[in-house]
mmCIF file of C-alpha atoms and ligand atoms in Angstrom:
data_model
loop_
_atom_site.group_PDB
_atom_site.id
_atom_site.type_symbol
_atom_site.label_atom_id
_atom_site.label_comp_id
_atom_site.label_asym_id
_atom_site.label_seq_id
_atom_site.Cartn_x
_atom_site.Cartn_y
_atom_site.Cartn_z
ATOM 1 C CA MET A 18 104.142 35.606 -19.678
ATOM 2 C CA SER A 19 106.624 35.285 -22.619
ATOM 3 C CA HIS A 20 106.345 33.967 -25.945
ATOM 4 C CA GLU A 21 109.776 32.355 -25.470
ATOM 5 C CA ARG A 22 108.208 30.253 -22.043
ATOM 6 C CA ASP A 23 105.323 29.411 -23.686
ATOM 7 C CA ALA A 24 107.566 28.310 -26.331
ATOM 8 C CA LEU A 25 109.569 26.240 -23.923
ATOM 9 C CA LYS A 26 106.219 24.596 -21.463
ATOM 10 C CA HIS A 27 105.306 23.616 -25.270
ATOM 11 C CA ALA A 28 108.259 21.907 -25.855
ATOM 12 C CA VAL A 29 108.738 19.871 -22.633
ATOM 13 C CA ALA A 30 104.577 19.356 -22.663
ATOM 14 C CA ALA A 31 105.222 17.373 -26.545
ATOM 15 C CA ALA A 32 107.936 16.104 -24.647
ATOM 16 C CA ALA A 33 106.451 14.142 -21.965
ATOM 17 C CA VAL A 34 103.829 12.939 -23.916
ATOM 18 C CA GLU A 35 106.779 11.500 -26.592
ATOM 19 C CA GLU A 36 108.153 9.688 -23.263
ATOM 20 C CA LEU A 37 104.763 8.013 -21.651
ATOM 21 C CA GLU A 38 103.248 7.568 -24.892
ATOM 22 C CA PRO A 39 104.965 3.652 -26.204
ATOM 23 C CA LYS A 40 104.338 2.839 -21.747
ATOM 24 C CA LEU A 41 100.349 3.544 -22.401
ATOM 25 C CA THR A 42 97.897 1.183 -22.367
ATOM 26 C CA ARG A 43 94.025 0.980 -23.301
ATOM 27 C CA ASP A 44 93.064 0.789 -19.402
ATOM 28 C CA ALA A 45 95.658 2.783 -18.113
ATOM 29 C CA VAL A 46 94.991 5.783 -16.151
ATOM 30 C CA VAL A 47 97.340 9.262 -16.258
ATOM 31 C CA GLY A 48 98.053 11.477 -13.441
ATOM 32 C CA VAL A 49 97.622 15.061 -14.288
ATOM 33 C CA GLY A 50 99.058 17.734 -12.564
ATOM 34 C CA THR A 51 97.948 22.061 -12.587
ATOM 35 C CA GLY A 52 99.774 24.897 -13.658
ATOM 36 C CA SER A 53 100.429 26.278 -16.982
ATOM 37 C CA THR A 54 102.564 24.478 -18.304
ATOM 38 C CA ALA A 55 100.522 21.246 -16.741
ATOM 39 C CA ASN A 56 97.829 22.833 -19.547
ATOM 40 C CA PHE A 57 100.424 23.036 -22.388
ATOM 41 C CA PHE A 58 100.627 19.001 -21.102
ATOM 42 C CA ILE A 59 96.596 18.415 -21.250
ATOM 43 C CA ASP A 60 96.623 19.491 -24.667
ATOM 44 C CA ALA A 61 98.783 17.429 -26.091
ATOM 45 C CA LEU A 62 97.864 14.895 -24.080
ATOM 46 C CA ALA A 63 94.425 14.939 -25.913
ATOM 47 C CA ALA A 64 96.490 13.777 -29.235
ATOM 48 C CA VAL A 65 96.764 10.558 -27.900
ATOM 49 C CA ARG A 66 93.482 10.329 -25.955
ATOM 50 C CA HIS A 67 92.638 7.266 -27.474
ATOM 51 C CA LYS A 68 95.666 5.252 -26.280
ATOM 52 C CA PHE A 69 94.216 4.941 -22.678
ATOM 53 C CA ASP A 70 91.324 4.789 -20.503
ATOM 54 C CA ALA A 71 91.051 7.927 -18.481
ATOM 55 C CA ALA A 72 92.939 10.504 -16.534
ATOM 56 C CA VAL A 73 92.805 11.564 -12.601
ATOM 57 C CA SER A 74 93.557 14.958 -11.350
ATOM 58 C CA SER A 75 95.021 17.186 -9.100
ATOM 59 C CA SER A 76 92.371 20.322 -9.156
ATOM 60 C CA LEU A 77 88.975 21.913 -10.509
ATOM 61 C CA ALA A 78 91.166 23.680 -13.088
ATOM 62 C CA SER A 79 92.404 20.304 -15.035
ATOM 63 C CA THR A 80 89.631 18.493 -14.541
ATOM 64 C CA ALA A 81 87.550 21.647 -16.611
ATOM 65 C CA ARG A 82 90.967 21.563 -19.062
ATOM 66 C CA LEU A 83 90.428 17.112 -19.265
ATOM 67 C CA ARG A 84 87.089 17.198 -20.333
ATOM 68 C CA ALA A 85 87.286 20.078 -22.289
ATOM 69 C CA HIS A 86 88.834 17.539 -24.639
ATOM 70 C CA GLY A 87 86.872 14.745 -23.966
ATOM 71 C CA ILE A 88 89.330 12.569 -21.781
ATOM 72 C CA PRO A 89 87.358 11.011 -18.743
ATOM 73 C CA VAL A 90 88.479 12.069 -15.376
ATOM 74 C CA LEU A 91 88.114 9.684 -12.676
ATOM 75 C CA ASP A 92 88.160 9.922 -8.271
ATOM 76 C CA LEU A 93 91.515 8.844 -7.569
ATOM 77 C CA ASN A 94 89.653 6.340 -5.517
ATOM 78 C CA ALA A 95 87.957 4.864 -8.686
ATOM 79 C CA ALA A 96 91.328 3.978 -10.257
ATOM 80 C CA ALA A 97 92.545 0.531 -10.110
ATOM 81 C CA ALA A 98 96.281 2.543 -10.235
ATOM 82 C CA VAL A 99 98.094 5.808 -11.956
ATOM 83 C CA ALA A 100 100.597 4.587 -14.139
ATOM 84 C CA VAL A 101 102.042 8.383 -15.043
ATOM 85 C CA TYR A 102 101.736 11.713 -13.365
ATOM 86 C CA VAL A 103 102.791 14.684 -15.115
ATOM 87 C CA ASP A 104 103.071 18.077 -13.575
ATOM 88 C CA GLY A 105 104.907 21.261 -13.439
ATOM 89 C CA ALA A 106 106.938 23.060 -10.285
ATOM 90 C CA ASP A 107 107.871 26.349 -9.231
ATOM 91 C CA GLU A 108 111.874 25.284 -8.301
ATOM 92 C CA VAL A 109 113.752 21.985 -9.223
ATOM 93 C CA ASP A 110 117.117 21.873 -7.669
ATOM 94 C CA PRO A 111 119.698 18.963 -8.637
ATOM 95 C CA SER A 112 118.626 15.777 -6.408
ATOM 96 C CA LYS A 113 115.224 16.447 -8.272
ATOM 97 C CA ALA A 114 113.951 18.105 -5.469
ATOM 98 C CA LEU A 115 110.992 20.376 -5.837
ATOM 99 C CA ILE A 116 108.891 23.373 -4.386
ATOM 100 C CA LYS A 117 105.649 22.946 -5.852
ATOM 101 C CA GLY A 118 102.103 24.900 -4.798
ATOM 102 C CA GLY A 119 102.708 28.118 -6.836
ATOM 103 C CA GLY A 120 98.980 27.868 -8.345
ATOM 104 C CA GLY A 121 97.521 26.421 -4.962
ATOM 105 C CA ALA A 122 96.928 23.003 -5.641
ATOM 106 C CA LEU A 123 99.944 20.806 -3.589
ATOM 107 C CA THR A 124 97.728 18.404 -1.767
ATOM 108 C CA GLN A 125 96.476 16.569 -5.073
ATOM 109 C CA GLU A 126 99.353 17.099 -6.595
ATOM 110 C CA LYS A 127 101.065 15.196 -4.141
ATOM 111 C CA ILE A 128 98.673 13.055 -3.777
ATOM 112 C CA VAL A 129 98.935 11.742 -7.296
ATOM 113 C CA ALA A 130 102.293 12.150 -7.760
ATOM 114 C CA THR A 131 101.978 9.664 -4.930
ATOM 115 C CA ALA A 132 100.020 7.395 -6.236
ATOM 116 C CA ALA A 133 101.695 6.759 -9.474
ATOM 117 C CA ASP A 134 104.040 4.289 -10.289
ATOM 118 C CA GLU A 135 106.022 6.632 -12.082
ATOM 119 C CA PHE A 136 106.130 10.752 -12.052
ATOM 120 C CA ILE A 137 107.165 13.252 -14.764
ATOM 121 C CA CYS A 138 108.241 16.397 -14.285
ATOM 122 C CA ILE A 139 108.103 19.213 -16.915
ATOM 123 C CA VAL A 140 109.371 22.306 -16.386
ATOM 124 C CA ASP A 141 111.406 25.213 -18.318
ATOM 125 C CA GLY A 142 115.079 26.077 -17.857
ATOM 126 C CA SER A 143 114.135 28.694 -15.308
ATOM 127 C CA LYS A 144 113.083 26.836 -13.154
ATOM 128 C CA CYS A 145 115.952 24.780 -11.872
ATOM 129 C CA VAL A 146 118.583 25.946 -8.971
ATOM 130 C CA GLU A 147 121.099 24.873 -7.081
ATOM 131 C CA GLN A 148 119.446 25.265 -3.813
ATOM 132 C CA LEU A 149 115.338 25.350 -3.169
ATOM 133 C CA GLY A 150 113.789 28.732 -1.410
ATOM 134 C CA GLN A 151 114.096 31.286 -3.404
ATOM 135 C CA PHE A 152 110.065 30.467 -4.186
ATOM 136 C CA PRO A 153 108.698 30.587 -0.807
ATOM 137 C CA LEU A 154 107.232 27.250 0.084
ATOM 138 C CA PRO A 155 103.595 26.992 0.079
ATOM 139 C CA VAL A 156 101.849 25.180 3.134
ATOM 140 C CA GLU A 157 98.282 24.290 2.779
ATOM 141 C CA VAL A 158 96.453 24.907 6.329
ATOM 142 C CA ILE A 159 93.449 24.658 7.764
ATOM 143 C CA PRO A 160 91.310 27.991 7.942
ATOM 144 C CA MET A 161 90.987 28.204 11.996
ATOM 145 C CA ALA A 162 94.999 27.276 12.012
ATOM 146 C CA ARG A 163 96.396 30.210 10.965
ATOM 147 C CA GLY A 164 97.624 31.707 13.300
ATOM 148 C CA LEU A 165 98.799 28.547 15.420
ATOM 149 C CA ALA A 166 100.453 27.447 11.902
ATOM 150 C CA ALA A 167 101.950 30.849 11.072
ATOM 151 C CA ARG A 168 104.088 31.278 14.297
ATOM 152 C CA ALA A 169 105.279 26.982 14.301
ATOM 153 C CA LEU A 170 106.596 28.319 11.245
ATOM 154 C CA ALA A 171 108.423 31.334 12.614
ATOM 155 C CA ALA A 172 109.603 29.195 14.885
ATOM 156 C CA LEU A 173 111.327 27.480 11.986
ATOM 157 C CA SER A 174 112.610 30.684 10.881
ATOM 158 C CA GLY A 175 110.401 30.997 8.460
ATOM 159 C CA GLN A 176 108.402 34.644 7.533
ATOM 160 C CA PRO A 177 104.648 33.696 6.298
ATOM 161 C CA ALA A 178 102.933 35.482 4.130
ATOM 162 C CA TYR A 179 99.129 34.812 3.878
ATOM 163 C CA ARG A 180 97.984 34.088 0.194
ATOM 164 C CA GLN A 181 94.947 37.046 0.210
ATOM 165 C CA GLY A 182 91.743 35.954 -1.577
ATOM 166 C CA PHE A 183 93.099 32.535 -2.011
ATOM 167 C CA VAL A 184 91.146 29.260 -0.893
ATOM 168 C CA THR A 185 92.028 25.857 -1.998
ATOM 169 C CA ASP A 186 89.692 23.219 -3.475
ATOM 170 C CA ASN A 187 89.752 21.846 -0.251
ATOM 171 C CA GLY A 188 88.278 24.609 0.592
ATOM 172 C CA HIS A 189 91.551 25.855 3.115
ATOM 173 C CA ILE A 190 94.202 28.599 3.087
ATOM 174 C CA VAL A 191 97.799 28.864 1.516
ATOM 175 C CA LEU A 192 100.647 30.467 3.653
ATOM 176 C CA ASP A 193 103.722 31.146 1.730
ATOM 177 C CA VAL A 194 106.759 30.985 3.348
ATOM 178 C CA HIS A 195 109.994 32.820 2.927
ATOM 179 C CA GLY A 196 113.790 32.463 4.543
ATOM 180 C CA LEU A 197 113.421 28.696 5.235
ATOM 181 C CA ASP A 198 116.420 26.820 5.908
ATOM 182 C CA LEU A 199 116.212 24.013 2.563
ATOM 183 C CA SER A 200 119.235 22.696 2.419
ATOM 184 C CA ASP A 201 117.513 18.794 4.026
ATOM 185 C CA PRO A 202 114.630 19.079 1.720
ATOM 186 C CA ASP A 203 113.766 15.608 3.314
ATOM 187 C CA ALA A 204 113.586 16.812 6.508
ATOM 188 C CA LEU A 205 111.943 20.008 6.218
ATOM 189 C CA GLU A 206 108.923 18.231 3.994
ATOM 190 C CA ARG A 207 108.179 16.206 7.028
ATOM 191 C CA GLN A 208 108.931 19.161 9.993
ATOM 192 C CA VAL A 209 106.260 21.405 8.445
ATOM 193 C CA ASN A 210 103.852 18.329 8.257
ATOM 194 C CA GLY A 211 103.987 17.979 11.574
ATOM 195 C CA ILE A 212 102.384 21.532 12.513
ATOM 196 C CA VAL A 213 99.321 21.175 14.254
ATOM 197 C CA GLY A 214 96.522 22.265 11.372
ATOM 198 C CA VAL A 215 99.217 21.993 8.432
ATOM 199 C CA VAL A 216 97.266 19.812 5.568
ATOM 200 C CA GLU A 217 100.968 19.501 3.483
ATOM 201 C CA ASN A 218 103.308 21.322 2.046
ATOM 202 C CA GLY A 219 104.905 22.405 -0.880
ATOM 203 C CA LEU A 220 108.350 20.438 -0.430
ATOM 204 C CA PHE A 221 108.424 16.785 -2.755
ATOM 205 C CA ALA A 222 111.204 15.601 -1.418
ATOM 206 C CA ALA A 223 109.483 12.149 0.248
ATOM 207 C CA ARG A 224 107.822 11.779 -3.427
ATOM 208 C CA ARG A 225 110.934 12.835 -6.059
ATOM 209 C CA PRO A 226 109.758 13.225 -10.030
ATOM 210 C CA ASP A 227 111.458 9.985 -11.603
ATOM 211 C CA THR A 228 112.347 11.954 -14.362
ATOM 212 C CA VAL A 229 112.958 16.028 -14.613
ATOM 213 C CA LEU A 230 112.452 17.114 -18.275
ATOM 214 C CA VAL A 231 113.672 20.510 -19.000
ATOM 215 C CA GLY A 232 112.989 23.000 -21.598
ATOM 216 C CA THR A 233 115.683 25.013 -23.090
ATOM 217 C CA PRO A 234 116.284 27.084 -25.837
ATOM 218 C CA THR A 235 119.079 24.569 -27.458
ATOM 219 C CA GLY A 236 115.913 21.576 -26.385
ATOM 220 C CA VAL A 237 114.797 19.161 -23.984
ATOM 221 C CA VAL A 238 117.138 18.122 -21.746
ATOM 222 C CA ARG A 239 115.964 14.885 -20.030
ATOM 223 C CA ARG A 240 117.319 14.493 -16.151
ATOM 224 C CA ALA A 241 116.946 10.376 -14.040
HETATM 225 C C1 LIG B 25 100.594 24.540 -9.436
HETATM 226 C C2 LIG B 25 101.872 24.351 -8.854
HETATM 227 C C3 LIG B 25 102.251 23.936 -10.627
HETATM 228 O O1 LIG B 25 102.851 23.047 -11.210
HETATM 229 C C4 LIG B 25 103.576 25.162 -10.243
HETATM 230 O O2 LIG B 25 103.079 26.503 -9.653
HETATM 231 C C5 LIG B 25 104.150 25.329 -11.780
HETATM 232 O O3 LIG B 25 103.144 26.005 -12.266
HETATM 233 P P1 LIG B 25 103.494 26.784 -13.867
HETATM 234 O O4 LIG B 25 103.189 25.304 -14.995
HETATM 235 O O5 LIG B 25 102.359 27.450 -13.962
HETATM 236 O O6 LIG B 25 104.364 27.412 -14.076
HETATM 237 O O7 LIG B 25 102.611 23.217 -8.040
HETATM 238 O O8 LIG B 25 100.194 23.955 -7.593
#
């Protein structure tokens, strides 16, 4: 990862903390995503730790990082509400539909994003695309359904690739699918989730972010 891209991720993470800080209350719960951009956010969030109650996390890795900063992490079922969810993405289109799951945490990410009152997506400019689909769509699958789900994805003109040696925090496998028609992300999100054995897919169309903060060399651009 280049130093320049890390600087952009750091800048959007700081901008997300600036954006949410005025909305924080002592009993607020903050939802936290997964990945290198989310890691910058966790580090920036630590500075305002005294202004909210706890976090809900989307992965074991983010939980460990939050706890290392002394930020308590709640089970989502123990949180009365999640005020805001902040996470990165692999691709963002002009309508704010996303592909996520490069880090394999897509299912918990979608659960926390959906539970949250507000979703702020933080990306560097390289993630912004006109049309989703250069990045393969991650699909989390129950292990015994790997072949069945792969054939169903191939019937949708996808080319599924088994993510070798990777097991999700939920004990499942991931198929990374190239070649799907992503011109209607809302429809494809539902269609892929209708395949037997699929747990969740990385299209975030039904739950698009409310705001996307984009790190560029000339500053952070806010898309609401
Ligand atoms: C993890 C994700 C991440 O948000 C996505 O992969 C972006 O990661 P990074 O910030 O490291 O580029 O969906 O499952």
